[in-house]
Amino acid sequence: MVESQAPRIRTKAKHDVLRITAMIQVKQERSHLPTAEHSALIDLDRALPSGAVVTDPDVCAAYARDESEAEPRLPDAVVRARSTEDVVAVMRVATRHRVPVTPRAAGTGRSGGAVPTEGGWVLAFERFDAIDEVSTRDAVAVVRPGAVLGDVHAAVEAEGLFYPPDPNSWASCTIGGNVAENAGGPRAFKYGVTRDWVLGLEVVLADGRVLNVGRRTTKGVTGYDLTALVVGSEGTLALVTRATLGLMPRPEVVRTLAVHLEDEAAMADAVSACLRARVTPRCVEVMDSITLGLLREAGVPVPAGSRAMLIVEVDGETDAADRDLERVGNALLDEGTLEVLVAKHEGDREQLWSARREMSRSLRTLAVNKLSEDVVVPRSALAALLGRCRAISERRGVRMPAYGHAGDGNLHVNFLWDTPDEKPSVDLAIRDLFEATVQLGGTLSGEHGIGALKAPYLALEQSSDLIAVQRSIKATLDPLSILNPGKIFPRAGHGGC
Ligand code: 2HG
Ligand code: ZN
């Protein structure tokens, strides 16, 4: 096919020459591929602007994994989309050839959602990153999927506005990934998660149709809420090409407390104390004794005798925030906390948060292997969950440090091990954790999604009827199952139904 077009090169413009050269490269680099995959690639390259399709294995290798422990897999090609039209073109060719497509932007996911577990193509959104609009009058921002969350924060805050979702990776993660995973972060305690702020979406379906779902207005109840359905669907139902985000006025100030506890069991009571003070902090983060040790190593002052710590923040108009800080601080002291420290300067606050943001990476230094979960239980069950974690850790002989978003009952329970012979115990401990979480009325994932890693456990939480209904929604929107296959739903024989 490529050869038959070669004579036309001489009569075509320069970019067509480059394009055909690129096609020949596709052919050479992927000559080991079976004919069907190979001809799909040739069609793909023809449908996209020059240079958008990359098959160089060295480049593709960077798209084989995300920030989770999911097994990497090399895609056949990476397509770097820059427009809705590019995404439409990819999905049309993928549908024609039944090629799996794995969407990806920054690859900061923690559940294997962006790993092309079934092969095929990675559709990369990092270059489709415009912030189209920030409207102060409507209090909305219209952004493209590859826009980095930190840039969106900066753009809206420059207008005196605020977009609250703040997953820990905000400096590099993107809106597309946030929407796919329904990302949350510390501020979710007061402000909710991504789904609470997405008003409308432009999406591309598996067959290349473009839908505009949702709205630009605060209210709007027309038809089914497909926006809410797409948010958190982990790239398995539709591909987001534009998001309209709701905004609010930027809080005037933020005040921060570091609250030290004599024992881990006091964490849950301390969270309740904040609420009894009739204040909704914007975040209530928690660290157990191991993760607190890492904070200390990062230079954060930790009083002797502290066995666990909360970071509590309030925000709002200056006088109100100061009053709330005092109320929460006093309530925590009444609760018998060891020490309540106020971050007096922005530098203290930044030191605390940068150590907290690094926690996931710092934990990696404690063992050869680390796997982290993000289970959630009702707030009242947080103490029980911590107790169950300690019991599991002892029974299975696995180190399990924990930290996370205590205010939401959302705990990042980590599993650390050094040698392969410890892995079976780790697997048992993970299953124990999920079972305990469900028994306590909780859910497997609060913010990282089910992805590839937690799919085998889905049936621990959801009934077979519920999984079947979700599968049928997937089949309606993606009948060939080419959109991020292998995610969310267990494979038959892997806890599936
Ligand atoms: C956090 O809260 C992030 O730090 C990442 O959600 C947690 O990697 C992790 O387990
Ligand atoms: Zn988190």
Coordinates of C-alpha atoms and ligand atoms in Angstrom, one line a residue:
M1 CA 0.0 0.0 0.0
V2 CA 2.8 2.4 1.0
E3 CA 4.8 1.5 -2.1
S4 CA 1.9 2.0 -4.5
Q5 CA 1.7 5.6 -3.3
A6 CA 5.3 6.3 -3.7
P7 CA 5.2 7.7 -7.2
R8 CA 2.9 10.4 -6.0
I9 CA 5.5 11.8 -3.7
R10 CA 7.2 13.8 -6.4
T11 CA 4.0 15.7 -7.2
K12 CA 3.0 16.4 -3.6
A13 CA 3.8 19.2 -1.2
K14 CA 6.7 18.8 1.3
H15 CA 4.6 17.7 4.3
D16 CA 3.1 14.9 2.2
V17 CA 6.5 13.7 1.4
L18 CA 7.4 13.6 5.2
R19 CA 4.1 11.9 5.9
I20 CA 4.7 9.1 3.5
T21 CA 8.2 8.8 4.8
A22 CA 6.7 8.4 8.3
M23 CA 4.4 5.7 6.9
I24 CA 7.3 3.8 5.6
Q25 CA 8.9 4.2 9.1
V26 CA 5.7 2.8 10.6
K27 CA 6.0 -0.1 8.2
Q28 CA 9.7 -0.7 9.1
E29 CA 9.4 -0.3 12.8
R30 CA 6.4 -2.5 13.1
S31 CA 7.1 -5.0 10.4
H32 CA 7.0 -7.7 13.0
L33 CA 3.3 -7.0 13.6
P34 CA 0.6 -9.3 12.1
T35 CA -0.9 -8.0 8.8
A36 CA -4.2 -6.8 10.4
E37 CA -2.4 -4.6 13.0
H38 CA 0.0 -3.4 10.4
S39 CA -2.7 -2.3 8.0
A40 CA -4.6 -0.6 10.9
L41 CA -1.5 1.4 11.7
I42 CA -1.1 2.4 8.1
D43 CA -4.7 3.6 8.1
L44 CA -4.2 5.4 11.4
D45 CA -1.1 7.2 10.1
R46 CA -3.0 8.3 7.0
A47 CA -6.0 9.7 9.0
L48 CA -3.9 11.8 11.4
P49 CA -1.7 14.9 10.8
S50 CA 1.9 14.2 10.1
G51 CA 4.0 13.2 13.1
A52 CA 0.9 12.5 15.3
V53 CA 1.4 8.7 15.1
V54 CA 4.6 7.4 16.8
T55 CA 5.7 3.8 16.6
D56 CA 9.3 4.1 17.7
P57 CA 9.6 1.5 20.5
D58 CA 11.8 3.9 22.6
V59 CA 9.1 6.5 22.5
C60 CA 6.3 4.0 23.0
A61 CA 8.1 2.6 26.1
A62 CA 7.3 5.8 28.0
Y63 CA 3.6 5.1 27.4
A64 CA 3.8 1.5 28.7
R65 CA 3.2 2.3 32.3
D66 CA 1.6 4.8 34.7
E67 CA 2.6 5.6 38.3
S68 CA 1.1 2.4 39.6
E69 CA 2.5 -1.0 40.1
A70 CA 0.5 -2.4 37.1
E71 CA 2.5 -4.6 34.7
P72 CA 3.7 -2.3 31.9
R73 CA 2.8 -3.2 28.3
L74 CA 4.2 -1.6 25.2
P75 CA 1.6 -0.2 22.9
D76 CA 1.7 -0.8 19.1
A77 CA 1.6 3.0 18.6
V78 CA 1.1 6.2 20.4
V79 CA -1.1 8.9 18.9
R80 CA -0.5 12.4 20.2
A81 CA -3.8 14.2 19.6
R82 CA -4.1 17.9 19.4
S83 CA -7.8 18.4 18.6
T84 CA -11.2 16.8 18.8
E85 CA -10.8 16.0 15.1
D86 CA -7.7 13.9 15.8
V87 CA -9.6 12.0 18.5
V88 CA -12.5 11.4 16.1
A89 CA -10.1 10.1 13.4
V90 CA -8.4 7.7 15.8
M91 CA -11.6 6.2 17.0
R92 CA -13.0 5.8 13.5
V93 CA -9.9 3.8 12.5
A94 CA -9.9 1.9 15.8
T95 CA -13.5 0.9 15.3
R96 CA -12.9 -0.1 11.7
H97 CA -10.0 -2.3 12.7
R98 CA -11.2 -3.2 16.3
V99 CA -8.1 -1.9 17.9
P100 CA -8.0 -1.3 21.7
V101 CA -7.4 2.4 22.6
T102 CA -6.0 3.4 25.9
P103 CA -6.4 7.1 26.7
R104 CA -3.7 8.8 28.6
A105 CA -2.4 12.3 29.5
A106 CA 0.2 12.8 32.3
G107 CA 0.2 9.1 33.3
T108 CA 0.1 10.0 37.0
G109 CA -2.7 7.4 37.7
R110 CA -2.3 5.0 40.5
S111 CA -4.4 2.1 39.4
G112 CA -3.0 1.1 36.0
G113 CA -5.8 3.0 34.1
A114 CA -3.4 4.4 31.5
V115 CA -1.6 1.1 30.9
P116 CA -2.5 -0.5 27.5
T117 CA -3.1 -3.8 29.2
E118 CA -4.7 -5.2 26.0
G119 CA -2.2 -3.8 23.6
G120 CA -3.3 -1.6 20.7
W121 CA -2.8 2.2 20.7
V122 CA -2.3 4.8 23.4
L123 CA -4.2 8.0 22.7
A124 CA -2.1 10.6 24.4
F125 CA -3.7 13.9 25.3
E126 CA -0.8 15.8 26.7
R127 CA -0.5 18.1 23.6
F128 CA -4.3 18.8 23.6
D129 CA -3.9 21.2 26.5
A130 CA -5.5 24.6 25.9
I131 CA -7.3 26.6 28.5
D132 CA -9.9 28.0 26.1
E133 CA -11.7 30.3 28.5
V134 CA -12.0 31.5 32.0
S135 CA -15.2 33.5 32.4
T136 CA -15.6 35.6 35.6
R137 CA -19.2 36.4 34.7
D138 CA -20.3 32.8 34.4
A139 CA -17.7 31.5 36.8
V140 CA -16.7 28.7 34.5
A141 CA -13.5 27.6 32.8
V142 CA -13.5 25.7 29.5
V143 CA -10.4 23.5 29.2
R144 CA -9.0 20.7 27.0
P145 CA -8.1 17.3 28.4
G146 CA -4.3 17.8 28.4
A147 CA -4.4 21.0 30.4
V148 CA -2.3 20.5 33.6
L149 CA -4.4 21.0 36.7
G150 CA -1.8 23.4 38.3
D151 CA -2.1 25.6 35.2
V152 CA -5.9 25.6 35.4
H153 CA -5.6 26.6 39.1
A154 CA -3.2 29.4 38.3
A155 CA -5.4 30.7 35.4
V156 CA -8.6 30.8 37.4
E157 CA -6.9 32.1 40.5
A158 CA -5.5 35.0 38.5
E159 CA -9.1 36.0 37.9
G160 CA -9.9 35.8 41.7
L161 CA -11.7 32.5 41.1
F162 CA -11.1 29.0 42.5
Y163 CA -11.3 25.4 41.2
P164 CA -11.2 23.3 44.3
P165 CA -10.2 19.7 43.2
D166 CA -6.6 19.2 44.2
P167 CA -5.2 15.7 43.7
N168 CA -1.8 15.5 45.1
S169 CA -0.2 15.3 41.7
W170 CA -1.8 18.7 40.7
A171 CA 1.5 20.1 39.4
S172 CA 1.6 17.5 36.6
C173 CA -1.8 15.7 36.4
T174 CA -4.3 16.8 33.8
I175 CA -8.0 17.6 33.6
G176 CA -8.6 14.7 31.3
G177 CA -7.2 12.2 33.8
N178 CA -9.0 14.0 36.7
V179 CA -12.3 13.6 34.9
A180 CA -11.6 10.0 34.0
E181 CA -10.8 9.1 37.6
N182 CA -13.1 11.6 39.3
A183 CA -10.1 12.8 41.1
G184 CA -10.2 14.2 44.6
G185 CA -7.6 15.5 47.0
P186 CA -7.2 17.0 50.5
R187 CA -9.7 19.8 49.8
A188 CA -12.5 17.3 48.9
F189 CA -13.5 17.4 52.6
K190 CA -15.1 20.8 52.2
Y191 CA -15.4 21.2 48.4
G192 CA -16.1 17.7 47.0
V193 CA -14.4 16.0 44.1
T194 CA -14.1 16.5 40.3
R195 CA -17.6 15.3 39.6
D196 CA -19.0 18.1 41.8
W197 CA -17.3 20.7 39.6
V198 CA -17.7 19.4 36.0
L199 CA -20.8 21.1 34.4
G200 CA -20.5 19.8 30.9
L201 CA -18.3 17.8 28.6
E202 CA -17.6 17.3 24.9
V203 CA -16.8 13.6 24.4
V204 CA -15.9 11.3 21.6
L205 CA -17.6 7.9 21.6
A206 CA -15.8 4.7 20.6
D207 CA -17.2 5.0 17.0
G208 CA -16.1 8.6 16.6
R209 CA -19.4 10.3 17.2
V210 CA -19.1 13.6 19.2
L211 CA -21.5 14.3 22.0
N212 CA -22.0 17.5 24.1
V213 CA -23.3 16.4 27.4
G214 CA -24.2 18.6 30.4
R215 CA -24.3 22.4 30.4
R216 CA -22.6 25.7 31.1
T217 CA -25.2 26.8 33.7
T218 CA -25.2 26.1 37.4
K219 CA -28.6 24.4 37.2
G220 CA -29.7 22.0 34.5
V221 CA -31.7 18.8 34.7
T222 CA -32.5 18.0 31.1
G223 CA -32.2 14.3 30.3
Y224 CA -30.0 11.8 32.0
D225 CA -26.9 13.1 33.7
L226 CA -24.4 11.7 31.2
T227 CA -21.8 14.1 32.5
A228 CA -21.8 12.5 35.9
L229 CA -21.7 9.1 34.2
V230 CA -18.6 9.9 32.1
V231 CA -16.8 11.5 35.1
G232 CA -15.1 8.6 36.9
S233 CA -15.7 6.1 34.1
E234 CA -11.9 5.7 33.7
G235 CA -11.9 6.2 29.9
T236 CA -14.0 3.2 29.3
L237 CA -17.2 4.9 28.0
A238 CA -16.1 8.0 26.1
L239 CA -13.1 10.3 25.6
V240 CA -13.2 13.8 27.0
T241 CA -12.1 16.4 24.5
R242 CA -13.4 19.5 26.4
A243 CA -14.6 20.1 29.9
T244 CA -16.6 23.0 31.3
L245 CA -15.7 23.4 34.9
G246 CA -17.7 25.4 37.6
L247 CA -15.7 27.9 39.7
M248 CA -16.2 29.8 42.9
P249 CA -14.7 32.9 44.4
R250 CA -11.2 32.3 45.6
P251 CA -11.0 32.1 49.5
E252 CA -9.2 35.1 50.9
V253 CA -6.9 33.2 53.3
V254 CA -5.9 29.7 54.3
R255 CA -5.0 28.8 57.9
T256 CA -3.1 25.6 58.8
L257 CA -2.8 23.5 62.0
A258 CA -0.4 20.6 62.7
V259 CA -2.1 18.5 65.3
H260 CA 0.0 15.9 67.2
L261 CA -1.5 12.9 68.8
E262 CA -0.1 10.5 71.4
D263 CA -1.5 7.4 69.7
E264 CA -2.9 6.5 66.3
A265 CA -6.2 5.5 67.8
A266 CA -6.9 9.1 68.7
M267 CA -7.1 10.1 65.0
A268 CA -10.8 9.4 64.5
D269 CA -11.8 11.3 67.6
A270 CA -9.7 14.3 66.5
V271 CA -11.6 14.3 63.2
S272 CA -14.9 14.3 65.1
A273 CA -13.7 17.1 67.3
C274 CA -13.3 19.3 64.2
L275 CA -16.8 18.8 63.2
R276 CA -18.2 19.3 66.8
A277 CA -16.6 22.7 66.6
R278 CA -19.2 23.4 63.9
V279 CA -16.4 24.2 61.4
T280 CA -15.9 22.4 58.1
P281 CA -12.2 22.5 57.5
R282 CA -11.1 22.4 53.9
C283 CA -9.0 19.4 54.7
V284 CA -8.2 17.0 57.5
E285 CA -5.2 14.9 56.5
V286 CA -3.7 12.2 58.7
M287 CA -0.4 10.5 59.1
D288 CA 0.4 7.4 61.1
S289 CA 3.6 6.8 63.1
I290 CA 5.6 5.5 60.1
T291 CA 4.6 8.2 57.7
L292 CA 5.1 10.8 60.4
G293 CA 8.7 9.6 60.7
L294 CA 9.1 10.4 57.0
L295 CA 7.8 13.8 57.6
R296 CA 10.3 14.3 60.4
E297 CA 13.1 13.2 58.1
A298 CA 11.9 15.8 55.5
G299 CA 12.6 18.5 58.2
V300 CA 9.1 19.1 59.5
P301 CA 9.3 19.8 63.3
V302 CA 7.6 16.9 65.1
P303 CA 7.4 17.0 68.9
A304 CA 8.8 14.1 70.9
G305 CA 6.0 11.7 71.8
S306 CA 3.9 12.3 68.8
R307 CA 2.7 9.1 67.3
A308 CA 0.3 10.5 64.7
M309 CA -0.5 13.8 63.1
L310 CA -3.3 15.6 61.5
I311 CA -3.0 18.6 59.1
V312 CA -6.2 20.7 59.5
E313 CA -6.8 23.7 57.3
V314 CA -9.6 26.2 57.2
D315 CA -10.1 28.9 54.6
G316 CA -12.4 31.8 53.7
E317 CA -12.6 35.4 54.5
T318 CA -9.9 36.5 57.0
D319 CA -11.9 37.1 60.2
A320 CA -14.0 34.0 59.6
A321 CA -11.0 31.8 59.0
D322 CA -9.2 33.1 62.1
R323 CA -12.3 32.4 64.2
D324 CA -12.7 28.9 62.7
L325 CA -9.0 28.2 63.3
E326 CA -9.4 29.1 67.0
R327 CA -12.5 27.0 67.4
V328 CA -11.0 24.0 65.8
G329 CA -7.7 24.4 67.7
N330 CA -9.5 24.6 71.0
A331 CA -11.8 21.7 70.2
L332 CA -8.7 19.6 69.4
L333 CA -6.9 20.6 72.6
D334 CA -10.1 19.7 74.6
E335 CA -9.9 16.3 72.9
G336 CA -6.6 15.6 74.6
T337 CA -4.3 16.0 71.7
L338 CA -0.6 16.2 72.5
E339 CA 0.1 19.5 70.7
V340 CA -1.6 21.9 68.3
L341 CA 0.8 24.0 66.2
V342 CA -0.2 26.9 64.0
A343 CA 1.7 27.4 60.7
K344 CA 2.6 31.0 61.2
H345 CA 4.3 31.6 57.9
E346 CA 3.6 30.5 54.3
G347 CA 7.1 28.8 54.5
D348 CA 6.0 26.5 57.4
R349 CA 2.9 25.6 55.5
E350 CA 4.8 24.9 52.3
Q351 CA 7.3 22.7 54.1
L352 CA 4.5 20.7 55.6
W353 CA 2.6 20.3 52.3
S354 CA 5.7 19.5 50.2
A355 CA 6.6 16.7 52.7
R356 CA 3.0 15.5 52.5
R357 CA 2.9 15.6 48.7
E358 CA 6.1 13.6 48.6
M359 CA 4.7 10.9 50.9
S360 CA 4.0 8.4 48.3
R361 CA 7.5 8.7 46.9
S362 CA 9.2 8.8 50.3
L363 CA 7.5 5.5 51.2
R364 CA 9.2 3.9 48.3
T365 CA 12.6 4.5 50.0
L366 CA 11.5 2.1 52.9
A367 CA 11.3 -1.1 50.8
V368 CA 12.1 -2.6 47.5
N369 CA 8.4 -2.8 46.6
K370 CA 5.4 -0.7 47.5
L371 CA 1.8 -0.9 46.6
S372 CA -0.8 1.6 47.8
E373 CA -4.5 1.4 48.1
D374 CA -7.1 4.2 48.7
V375 CA -9.9 2.6 50.6
V376 CA -12.7 4.7 52.1
V377 CA -14.9 4.0 55.1
P378 CA -17.6 6.1 56.7
R379 CA -15.9 8.5 59.0
S380 CA -17.3 6.8 62.1
A381 CA -15.4 3.6 61.1
L382 CA -12.0 5.2 60.6
A383 CA -10.7 4.0 64.0
A384 CA -12.0 0.5 63.3
L385 CA -10.3 0.5 59.9
L386 CA -7.0 1.5 61.4
G387 CA -7.4 -1.2 64.0
R388 CA -8.1 -3.8 61.2
C389 CA -5.0 -2.6 59.3
R390 CA -2.8 -3.2 62.3
A391 CA -4.3 -6.7 62.9
I392 CA -3.9 -7.6 59.2
S393 CA -0.3 -6.3 59.2
E394 CA 0.5 -8.5 62.2
R395 CA -1.3 -11.6 60.9
R396 CA 0.3 -11.5 57.4
G397 CA 3.6 -10.1 58.5
V398 CA 3.5 -7.2 56.1
R399 CA 4.4 -3.6 56.9
M400 CA 1.4 -1.4 56.2
P401 CA 1.9 2.3 56.8
A402 CA -1.1 4.5 56.3
Y403 CA -1.9 8.1 55.7
G404 CA -4.5 10.0 53.8
H405 CA -7.6 12.1 53.8
A406 CA -9.0 11.3 57.3
G407 CA -11.8 13.8 57.0
D408 CA -13.2 11.7 54.1
G409 CA -12.5 8.4 55.8
N410 CA -10.1 7.9 52.8
L411 CA -6.9 6.1 53.8
H412 CA -3.9 5.3 51.7
V413 CA -2.9 2.0 53.1
N414 CA 0.5 0.9 51.8
F415 CA 2.1 -2.5 51.6
L416 CA 5.9 -2.7 51.7
W417 CA 7.9 -5.8 50.9
D418 CA 11.5 -6.6 49.8
T419 CA 11.6 -10.1 48.3
P420 CA 9.4 -12.0 45.9
D421 CA 8.6 -14.7 48.5
E422 CA 6.8 -12.1 50.5
K423 CA 4.4 -11.3 47.7
P424 CA 1.8 -14.0 48.4
S425 CA 1.4 -12.6 52.0
V426 CA 1.0 -9.1 50.5
D427 CA -1.7 -10.3 48.2
L428 CA -3.6 -11.9 51.1
A429 CA -3.2 -8.7 53.2
I430 CA -4.6 -6.7 50.3
R431 CA -7.6 -8.9 50.1
D432 CA -8.0 -8.8 53.8
L433 CA -8.0 -5.0 53.6
F434 CA -10.7 -4.9 50.9
E435 CA -12.9 -7.3 52.8
A436 CA -12.5 -5.3 56.0
T437 CA -13.3 -2.1 54.2
V438 CA -16.5 -3.5 52.7
Q439 CA -17.5 -5.0 56.1
L440 CA -17.1 -1.6 57.6
G441 CA -19.5 -0.1 55.0
G442 CA -16.8 1.3 52.8
T443 CA -15.6 1.3 49.2
L444 CA -12.5 0.0 47.5
S445 CA -11.4 3.2 45.9
G446 CA -11.8 6.8 47.0
E447 CA -9.8 8.6 44.3
H448 CA -7.4 6.4 42.3
G449 CA -10.1 4.3 40.5
I450 CA -10.4 0.6 40.0
G451 CA -8.3 0.5 36.8
A452 CA -6.4 -2.7 36.1
L453 CA -5.1 -3.4 39.6
K454 CA -8.4 -3.5 41.6
A455 CA -10.6 -5.0 38.9
P456 CA -10.2 -8.5 40.3
Y457 CA -11.7 -7.3 43.6
L458 CA -14.7 -5.5 42.2
A459 CA -17.1 -8.3 43.1
L460 CA -16.1 -7.9 46.8
E461 CA -18.0 -4.7 46.8
Q462 CA -20.6 -4.8 44.0
S463 CA -23.3 -7.4 43.3
S464 CA -23.2 -9.4 40.1
D465 CA -26.4 -7.6 39.0
L466 CA -24.8 -4.2 39.5
I467 CA -21.7 -5.3 37.6
A468 CA -23.9 -6.6 34.8
V469 CA -25.8 -3.4 34.5
Q470 CA -22.6 -1.4 34.3
R471 CA -21.3 -3.8 31.7
S472 CA -24.4 -3.3 29.6
I473 CA -23.9 0.5 29.8
K474 CA -20.4 0.0 28.5
A475 CA -21.7 -2.3 25.7
T476 CA -24.2 0.4 24.6
L477 CA -21.5 3.1 24.3
D478 CA -18.6 0.9 23.3
P479 CA -20.1 -2.3 21.7
L480 CA -16.7 -3.5 20.4
S481 CA -15.1 -2.9 23.8
I482 CA -12.2 -0.9 22.3
L483 CA -12.2 1.9 24.9
N484 CA -9.7 1.2 27.6
P485 CA -10.5 -2.5 27.8
G486 CA -9.3 -4.5 30.8
K487 CA -10.2 -1.7 33.2
I488 CA -12.8 -1.7 36.0
F489 CA -14.4 -5.0 35.2
P490 CA -12.8 -8.3 36.2
R491 CA -11.9 -10.7 33.5
A492 CA -13.7 -14.0 33.6
G493 CA -12.0 -16.3 36.0
H494 CA -10.4 -13.4 37.9
G495 CA -13.1 -12.8 40.4
G496 CA -15.4 -11.8 37.5
C497 CA -18.9 -12.7 36.9
Ligands
2HG1 C1 -2.0 11.2 47.9 O1 -3.0 11.5 48.6 C2 -2.2 10.6 46.6 O2 -0.8 11.4 48.3 C3 -1.3 9.5 46.2 O3 -3.5 10.3 46.4 C4 -1.4 8.4 47.2 O4 0.3 7.1 45.9 C5 -0.6 7.1 46.8 O5 -0.9 6.1 47.4
ZN2 ZN -4.8 10.8 48.1

